[in-house]
Short mmCIF file of C-alpha atoms and ligand atoms in Angstrom, two decimals:
data_model
loop_
_atom_site.label_atom_id
_atom_site.label_comp_id
_atom_site.label_asym_id
_atom_site.label_seq_id
_atom_site.Cartn_x
_atom_site.Cartn_y
_atom_site.Cartn_z
CA MET A 597 11.03 17.12 -61.14
CA ASN A 598 8.63 19.16 -62.04
CA ARG A 599 9.12 21.61 -64.92
CA VAL A 600 6.60 24.87 -65.31
CA TYR A 601 5.97 26.75 -68.74
CA ASN A 602 8.53 29.82 -67.72
CA PHE A 603 7.71 32.98 -69.47
CA SER A 604 10.12 35.20 -67.57
CA ALA A 605 11.62 37.85 -70.39
CA GLY A 606 15.28 37.50 -68.62
CA PRO A 607 17.06 34.76 -67.04
CA SER A 608 15.00 32.77 -68.66
CA MET A 609 13.95 29.31 -69.86
CA LEU A 610 16.67 27.50 -70.53
CA PRO A 611 16.57 23.74 -73.01
CA LEU A 612 16.04 21.04 -70.98
CA PRO A 613 18.22 19.07 -73.10
CA VAL A 614 21.15 21.93 -72.46
CA LEU A 615 20.30 22.20 -68.60
CA GLU A 616 20.67 18.09 -68.42
CA LYS A 617 23.51 17.95 -70.13
CA ALA A 618 25.13 20.45 -67.82
CA ALA A 619 23.52 18.13 -65.46
CA SER A 620 25.65 15.70 -66.52
CA GLU A 621 28.97 16.80 -66.98
CA LEU A 622 28.60 19.31 -64.17
CA VAL A 623 31.47 17.04 -61.51
CA CYS A 624 33.42 15.57 -64.33
CA TYR A 625 33.64 17.27 -67.31
CA GLY A 626 34.76 14.73 -69.71
CA ASP A 627 38.25 12.61 -68.72
CA SER A 628 39.18 16.28 -67.27
CA GLY A 629 38.63 14.71 -63.56
CA MET A 630 36.81 18.82 -62.82
CA SER A 631 34.24 20.65 -64.13
CA VAL A 632 34.26 23.22 -66.02
CA MET A 633 33.40 25.02 -63.55
CA GLU A 634 37.12 24.35 -61.50
CA MET A 635 39.39 24.18 -65.07
CA SER A 636 42.17 26.68 -65.66
CA HIS A 637 40.42 29.35 -68.45
CA ARG A 638 44.29 28.60 -70.22
CA SER A 639 43.62 24.70 -69.97
CA PRO A 640 42.94 23.12 -73.00
CA ASP A 641 39.79 21.53 -72.89
CA TYR A 642 38.76 24.71 -71.74
CA GLU A 643 40.53 26.36 -75.28
CA ALA A 644 38.53 23.60 -76.57
CA ILE A 645 35.23 25.12 -75.26
CA ILE A 646 36.15 28.60 -75.70
CA GLY A 647 36.58 28.15 -79.94
CA ASP A 648 33.58 25.37 -80.42
CA ALA A 649 31.66 28.44 -78.46
CA GLU A 650 32.74 30.84 -81.61
CA SER A 651 32.69 28.34 -84.18
CA MET A 652 28.79 27.34 -83.36
CA LEU A 653 28.18 31.13 -83.54
CA ARG A 654 29.60 32.06 -86.16
CA LYS A 655 27.84 29.31 -88.23
CA LEU A 656 24.71 30.11 -86.56
CA MET A 657 24.92 34.00 -87.58
CA ASN A 658 26.57 33.22 -90.81
CA ILE A 659 29.30 35.28 -89.09
CA PRO A 660 31.73 36.94 -92.09
CA ASP A 661 34.90 36.68 -91.21
CA ASN A 662 36.05 40.52 -91.04
CA TYR A 663 33.79 40.03 -87.84
CA LYS A 664 35.31 39.20 -84.56
CA VAL A 665 33.05 37.64 -81.59
CA LEU A 666 33.45 38.61 -77.76
CA PHE A 667 32.61 37.04 -74.67
CA LEU A 668 32.62 39.14 -72.07
CA GLN A 669 30.81 40.53 -68.70
CA GLY A 670 29.34 43.04 -67.47
CA GLY A 671 25.84 42.16 -69.21
CA ALA A 672 24.12 44.54 -72.24
CA SER A 673 24.20 47.42 -70.14
CA THR A 674 27.88 47.67 -70.25
CA GLN A 675 28.00 47.86 -73.92
CA PHE A 676 25.95 51.20 -73.36
CA ALA A 677 28.64 52.57 -72.26
CA ALA A 678 31.14 50.66 -74.33
CA VAL A 679 29.74 51.26 -77.40
CA PRO A 680 30.33 55.28 -77.27
CA LEU A 681 33.91 54.33 -75.67
CA ASN A 682 34.98 52.39 -78.44
CA LEU A 683 33.60 53.95 -81.28
CA ILE A 684 33.24 57.69 -80.71
CA ARG A 685 36.57 58.81 -81.72
CA ARG A 686 35.58 57.97 -85.46
CA THR A 687 33.96 61.62 -85.82
CA GLY A 688 33.19 62.76 -82.17
CA LYS A 689 29.38 62.88 -82.33
CA ALA A 690 26.71 59.56 -82.41
CA ASP A 691 22.88 59.37 -83.01
CA TYR A 692 20.96 56.79 -81.12
CA VAL A 693 17.28 56.08 -82.04
CA VAL A 694 14.67 55.11 -79.07
CA SER A 695 12.04 53.29 -79.18
CA GLY A 696 12.02 51.64 -75.42
CA GLN A 697 13.94 51.61 -72.02
CA PHE A 698 16.89 50.13 -73.16
CA SER A 699 17.50 52.11 -76.10
CA GLY A 700 17.27 54.83 -73.50
CA LYS A 701 19.59 53.61 -71.11
CA ALA A 702 21.75 53.31 -74.30
CA PHE A 703 21.64 56.90 -74.97
CA LYS A 704 21.70 57.88 -71.65
CA GLU A 705 24.90 56.67 -70.99
CA ALA A 706 26.57 58.07 -73.77
CA GLN A 707 25.32 61.26 -72.61
CA LYS A 708 26.66 60.97 -69.44
CA LEU A 709 29.95 60.56 -70.99
CA GLY A 710 28.97 64.18 -72.23
CA TYR A 711 29.35 62.58 -75.83
CA ASP A 712 27.85 65.36 -78.66
CA VAL A 713 24.93 62.07 -78.82
CA LYS A 714 21.90 62.95 -80.59
CA CYS A 715 18.19 60.92 -80.58
CA ILE A 716 17.00 60.95 -84.24
CA ALA A 717 13.87 59.58 -83.00
CA THR A 718 11.72 58.19 -80.59
CA THR A 719 8.25 56.52 -79.53
CA LYS A 720 8.23 57.43 -76.29
CA GLU A 721 5.29 60.17 -76.39
CA ASP A 722 3.23 57.18 -78.05
CA ASN A 723 4.05 54.83 -75.18
CA PHE A 724 6.66 53.08 -77.41
CA ASP A 725 3.85 51.18 -78.63
CA HIS A 726 6.05 50.84 -82.17
CA VAL A 727 9.14 51.53 -83.14
CA PRO A 728 10.50 54.58 -85.29
CA ALA A 729 10.21 54.83 -89.30
CA VAL A 730 14.31 55.32 -89.43
CA THR A 731 15.99 56.73 -92.54
CA ARG A 732 19.31 57.90 -93.71
CA ASP A 733 18.33 61.55 -94.27
CA MET A 734 17.71 61.37 -90.66
CA ILE A 735 21.20 60.84 -89.83
CA ARG A 736 23.77 63.02 -89.45
CA PRO A 737 26.35 62.20 -92.27
CA ASP A 738 29.26 62.74 -89.84
CA ALA A 739 27.96 59.79 -87.06
CA ALA A 740 30.04 57.75 -85.09
CA TYR A 741 27.25 55.53 -85.75
CA LEU A 742 23.51 55.09 -85.27
CA HIS A 743 22.64 52.74 -81.98
CA ILE A 744 19.58 51.09 -82.40
CA CYS A 745 17.28 48.37 -79.97
CA PHE A 746 16.63 45.60 -82.16
CA ASN A 747 13.42 44.04 -79.51
CA ASN A 748 13.06 45.98 -77.14
CA THR A 749 12.43 43.12 -74.73
CA ILE A 750 9.57 45.61 -72.26
CA TYR A 751 7.50 46.99 -74.74
CA GLY A 752 7.20 43.59 -77.17
CA THR A 753 8.18 45.47 -80.37
CA LYS A 754 10.63 44.63 -83.32
CA PHE A 755 12.42 46.42 -85.78
CA PRO A 756 10.60 44.80 -88.97
CA TYR A 757 13.58 45.65 -91.32
CA ILE A 758 16.35 47.02 -90.24
CA PRO A 759 17.80 50.67 -90.98
CA ASP A 760 19.78 51.48 -93.62
CA THR A 761 22.92 53.60 -92.68
CA GLY A 762 24.81 53.73 -95.28
CA ASP A 763 28.42 54.02 -94.48
CA ILE A 764 27.40 54.71 -90.83
CA PRO A 765 28.15 51.43 -88.75
CA LEU A 766 24.92 50.35 -87.58
CA VAL A 767 25.55 49.21 -83.60
CA ALA A 768 22.08 47.19 -82.44
CA ASP A 769 21.37 45.87 -79.36
CA MET A 770 20.26 42.30 -79.91
CA SER A 771 19.81 40.80 -75.84
CA SER A 772 16.01 39.65 -76.64
CA CYS A 773 15.96 38.32 -79.84
CA ILE A 774 19.64 36.77 -80.67
CA LEU A 775 19.62 33.95 -82.30
CA SER A 776 15.22 33.98 -82.67
CA GLU A 777 15.49 34.07 -86.46
CA PRO A 778 18.27 34.41 -89.15
CA VAL A 779 20.00 37.58 -89.56
CA ASP A 780 22.21 39.46 -91.86
CA VAL A 781 25.69 40.08 -89.28
CA SER A 782 27.00 42.09 -93.06
CA ARG A 783 24.37 45.06 -92.16
CA PHE A 784 25.71 45.94 -88.90
CA GLY A 785 28.53 47.33 -87.94
CA VAL A 786 28.23 46.29 -83.94
CA ILE A 787 25.83 43.92 -82.43
CA TYR A 788 25.95 42.57 -78.86
CA ALA A 789 23.73 40.55 -76.11
CA GLY A 790 23.92 39.80 -73.12
CA ALA A 791 23.01 35.76 -72.83
CA GLN A 792 20.33 35.22 -70.07
CA LYS A 793 17.58 35.77 -72.56
CA ASN A 794 18.10 33.73 -75.61
CA MET A 795 21.29 32.47 -74.84
CA ALA A 796 22.81 31.45 -71.74
CA PRO A 797 22.67 31.89 -68.08
CA ALA A 798 23.18 35.17 -66.78
CA GLY A 799 26.72 36.31 -66.72
CA VAL A 800 28.20 36.20 -70.63
CA THR A 801 27.19 38.94 -73.11
CA VAL A 802 28.24 38.42 -76.59
CA VAL A 803 30.30 41.25 -79.03
CA ILE A 804 29.60 40.45 -82.90
CA VAL A 805 31.98 43.83 -83.93
CA ARG A 806 33.03 44.52 -87.69
CA ASP A 807 37.61 44.38 -88.01
CA ASP A 808 37.53 47.77 -89.12
CA LEU A 809 35.40 49.37 -86.13
CA LEU A 810 38.38 48.12 -83.40
CA ASP A 811 40.79 51.05 -84.39
CA TYR A 812 38.76 53.94 -82.07
CA ALA A 813 39.14 53.46 -78.54
CA GLU A 814 39.10 56.73 -76.19
CA GLU A 815 42.96 57.50 -75.42
CA LYS A 816 42.06 56.94 -71.11
CA MET A 817 40.12 53.82 -72.22
CA PRO A 818 39.39 51.21 -69.48
CA THR A 819 41.27 48.27 -70.54
CA MET A 820 38.15 45.65 -70.12
CA LEU A 821 35.72 47.87 -72.38
CA GLU A 822 38.44 48.23 -74.80
CA TRP A 823 36.91 45.49 -77.56
CA LYS A 824 40.62 45.45 -79.72
CA THR A 825 42.30 43.87 -76.72
CA MET A 826 39.46 41.54 -75.90
CA ALA A 827 39.55 40.72 -79.62
CA GLU A 828 43.42 40.43 -79.37
CA ASN A 829 43.50 38.27 -76.53
CA GLY A 830 40.75 35.42 -77.81
CA SER A 831 38.16 37.11 -75.07
CA MET A 832 41.10 36.57 -72.38
CA TYR A 833 42.37 39.33 -71.15
CA ASN A 834 41.38 38.23 -67.82
CA THR A 835 39.46 34.97 -66.86
CA PRO A 836 36.43 35.01 -69.10
CA PRO A 837 32.96 34.25 -67.56
CA CYS A 838 33.82 30.50 -68.10
CA TYR A 839 30.38 28.58 -67.31
CA SER A 840 28.32 30.56 -68.67
CA ILE A 841 30.60 30.40 -71.89
CA TYR A 842 29.93 26.77 -71.69
CA MET A 843 26.58 27.14 -71.23
CA ALA A 844 26.25 29.12 -74.39
CA LYS A 845 28.10 26.37 -76.54
CA LEU A 846 25.44 23.92 -75.67
CA VAL A 847 22.41 25.94 -76.23
CA TYR A 848 24.51 26.53 -79.84
CA GLU A 849 25.14 22.73 -80.38
CA TRP A 850 21.04 21.97 -79.48
CA LEU A 851 19.97 24.83 -81.78
CA LEU A 852 22.76 23.64 -84.84
CA GLY A 853 21.68 19.99 -84.41
CA LEU A 854 17.69 21.23 -84.77
CA GLY A 855 18.98 22.78 -87.68
CA GLY A 856 19.88 26.22 -86.71
CA LEU A 857 17.97 29.64 -86.95
CA ALA A 858 15.97 28.91 -90.04
CA GLU A 859 13.96 26.23 -88.10
CA MET A 860 14.45 28.44 -85.24
CA LYS A 861 12.38 31.32 -86.98
CA GLN A 862 9.96 28.85 -88.63
CA ARG A 863 9.56 27.09 -84.50
CA ASN A 864 8.91 30.61 -83.46
CA GLU A 865 6.47 32.27 -85.38
CA LYS A 866 4.61 29.37 -85.11
CA LYS A 867 4.45 30.39 -81.12
CA ALA A 868 3.72 33.79 -81.97
CA GLY A 869 1.59 33.03 -84.42
CA LEU A 870 -1.15 31.20 -82.39
CA LEU A 871 -0.71 33.84 -79.33
CA TYR A 872 -1.10 36.94 -81.43
CA ALA A 873 -3.72 35.07 -83.29
CA TYR A 874 -5.40 34.39 -80.14
CA LEU A 875 -4.98 38.34 -79.17
CA ASP A 876 -6.79 39.51 -82.50
CA SER A 877 -9.91 36.81 -82.52
CA GLN A 878 -11.30 38.43 -79.26
CA SER A 879 -11.46 41.57 -76.96
CA TYR A 880 -10.81 40.59 -73.43
CA TYR A 881 -6.83 41.45 -73.83
CA ILE A 882 -5.76 44.58 -75.58
CA ALA A 883 -2.45 43.76 -77.16
CA PRO A 884 -0.62 46.84 -77.03
CA VAL A 885 1.59 46.91 -79.95
CA LYS A 886 0.79 47.79 -83.09
CA LYS A 887 0.90 45.05 -85.65
CA GLU A 888 4.01 46.27 -87.78
CA SER A 889 6.30 46.53 -84.76
CA ARG A 890 5.54 42.94 -82.61
CA SER A 891 7.72 41.44 -81.59
CA MET A 892 8.22 37.41 -81.86
CA MET A 893 10.26 37.21 -78.20
CA ASN A 894 7.92 39.08 -76.12
CA VAL A 895 4.83 39.08 -76.08
CA THR A 896 2.39 42.40 -74.48
CA PHE A 897 -1.19 42.35 -73.78
CA VAL A 898 -3.21 43.67 -70.68
CA THR A 899 -6.87 43.20 -69.54
CA GLY A 900 -7.35 46.86 -69.21
CA ASN A 901 -7.88 46.52 -65.69
CA ALA A 902 -4.85 46.56 -62.95
CA ASP A 903 -7.00 43.69 -60.75
CA LEU A 904 -7.35 41.44 -63.31
CA ASP A 905 -4.34 41.81 -64.93
CA LYS A 906 -2.60 41.14 -61.42
CA LYS A 907 -5.37 38.25 -60.62
CA PHE A 908 -3.98 37.05 -63.97
CA ALA A 909 -0.64 36.80 -63.33
CA SER A 910 -1.04 35.18 -59.87
CA GLU A 911 -3.56 31.86 -60.92
CA ALA A 912 -1.28 31.36 -63.77
CA ALA A 913 1.24 31.15 -61.90
CA LYS A 914 -0.47 28.53 -59.43
CA ALA A 915 -1.46 26.76 -63.33
CA GLY A 916 2.24 26.30 -63.85
CA LEU A 917 2.71 29.35 -65.92
CA LYS A 918 5.25 31.48 -64.26
CA ASN A 919 6.71 34.81 -64.56
CA LEU A 920 3.87 36.35 -66.79
CA LYS A 921 3.24 39.59 -65.36
CA GLY A 922 4.26 42.50 -67.16
CA HIS A 923 7.57 44.80 -66.23
CA ARG A 924 7.29 46.75 -63.45
CA SER A 925 7.47 50.09 -65.32
CA VAL A 926 4.93 49.06 -68.06
CA GLY A 927 2.08 46.58 -65.69
CA GLY A 928 -0.29 44.22 -67.88
CA MET A 929 1.09 40.61 -68.88
CA ARG A 930 4.17 40.11 -70.96
CA ALA A 931 5.11 36.44 -72.24
CA SER A 932 8.24 35.90 -73.09
CA ILE A 933 8.79 33.32 -75.76
CA TYR A 934 12.53 32.54 -76.88
CA ASN A 935 13.80 29.54 -78.35
CA ALA A 936 13.81 27.69 -75.06
CA MET A 937 9.84 27.73 -74.61
CA PRO A 938 7.89 25.05 -76.26
CA TYR A 939 5.46 25.15 -78.56
CA GLU A 940 2.91 23.09 -76.01
CA GLY A 941 4.14 26.25 -73.85
CA VAL A 942 2.56 29.09 -75.81
CA GLU A 943 -0.85 26.32 -75.29
CA ALA A 944 -0.93 25.99 -72.74
CA LEU A 945 -0.88 29.65 -72.50
CA VAL A 946 -3.70 30.64 -74.85
CA ALA A 947 -5.40 27.66 -73.02
CA PHE A 948 -5.45 29.14 -69.79
CA MET A 949 -6.27 32.94 -71.23
CA LYS A 950 -9.70 31.33 -72.74
CA ARG A 951 -10.99 29.75 -69.14
CA PHE A 952 -9.78 33.16 -67.22
CA ALA A 953 -11.57 34.84 -69.31
CA ALA A 954 -14.33 33.28 -68.86
CA ASP A 955 -14.17 33.23 -65.47
CA ASN A 956 -13.82 36.31 -65.05
CA PRO A 957 -16.33 38.70 -66.93
CA LYS A 958 -15.30 42.20 -67.32
CA ALA A 959 -17.88 44.58 -65.17
C1 PLP B 1069 17.78 42.26 -70.58
C2 PLP B 1069 18.03 44.00 -71.35
C3 PLP B 1069 19.59 44.52 -71.56
C4 PLP B 1069 20.44 44.19 -70.03
O1 PLP B 1069 20.95 43.76 -69.70
P1 PLP B 1069 22.18 43.35 -68.91
O2 PLP B 1069 22.77 42.10 -68.99
O3 PLP B 1069 21.14 43.17 -67.61
O4 PLP B 1069 22.89 44.50 -68.62
C5 PLP B 1069 19.23 45.89 -72.06
N1 PLP B 1069 19.33 45.54 -73.65
C6 PLP B 1069 18.22 44.78 -73.94
C7 PLP B 1069 17.22 44.57 -75.25
C8 PLP B 1069 17.98 44.04 -72.72
O5 PLP B 1069 16.09 42.78 -73.58
#
């Protein structure tokens, strides 16, 4: 076995113990005589898996009882439409913060549906090198919700604070930071996240929604997008993404075994701290993100020379450090260091960065 350090932004690394556990029960789960992939989602074995997944996630994130936890399909991108379709009827209008590509897409999707949506803050003119300061007076008092993307995967920024929205529900795309540290769920109306960054393989999207927000769906709501229907059916209105949910359960189990999200926060701070400390100590690489908005999960940097950036990514890959190329829309490098990335992986990256800088002086 020759596993590399995989810095992919998503789908991304999964913890080795999780993969090994899945492998050990791939062909035959417990005494069921079949794989989880072959099981009826209505079987007692599967009911236990999805039930455990939910209770473990509730425990990990300390999710209050007045929130529903849904395991859905369609990725975070489907929620870009589901959010307005489920919530806009509250008041008829909604506000958005555009702090990167995904929040821009969420905003456009709501616009496309013909709704009265307003971008109340953006950092586009600064190439999204930080997240905007959002205060209560910026939000329309009759907005149905405020939508933010908590961690901007592509630019490597994160909200260092939870915007105060008063009584207006805060909706957050947490695809690339969920489970990376404790977060006060009660400050949010809705949290959603595609699994393939920090939770499980692609295929399942988690939606955490406060009970009182389930009653505003559009009249002609597509059933599959309606949170209330999914909540009433335990995420099994139709066939759920069974295997991805099972994998998520194994990841939750792994996290609980390590000590939960407080422990992950410490580990993630240590990993990101090592990389940022190196970036700040030298001038060969430039970290474009403003310090106060730095993401702990996605660390972006450039050499300032596109050819060198390209060479960096390809030589790093040869050295067993894969997928360091930045997003195709921004270039440069990006190291995604989610929960599954060990500290040693970041150490290896920093050692490689030092070698590369020494071997490739800038003209
Ligand atoms: C990856 C990502 C998305 C898109 O997720 P899909 O599951 O591919 O739809 C949306 N938002 C954020 C923050 C992401 O990182």
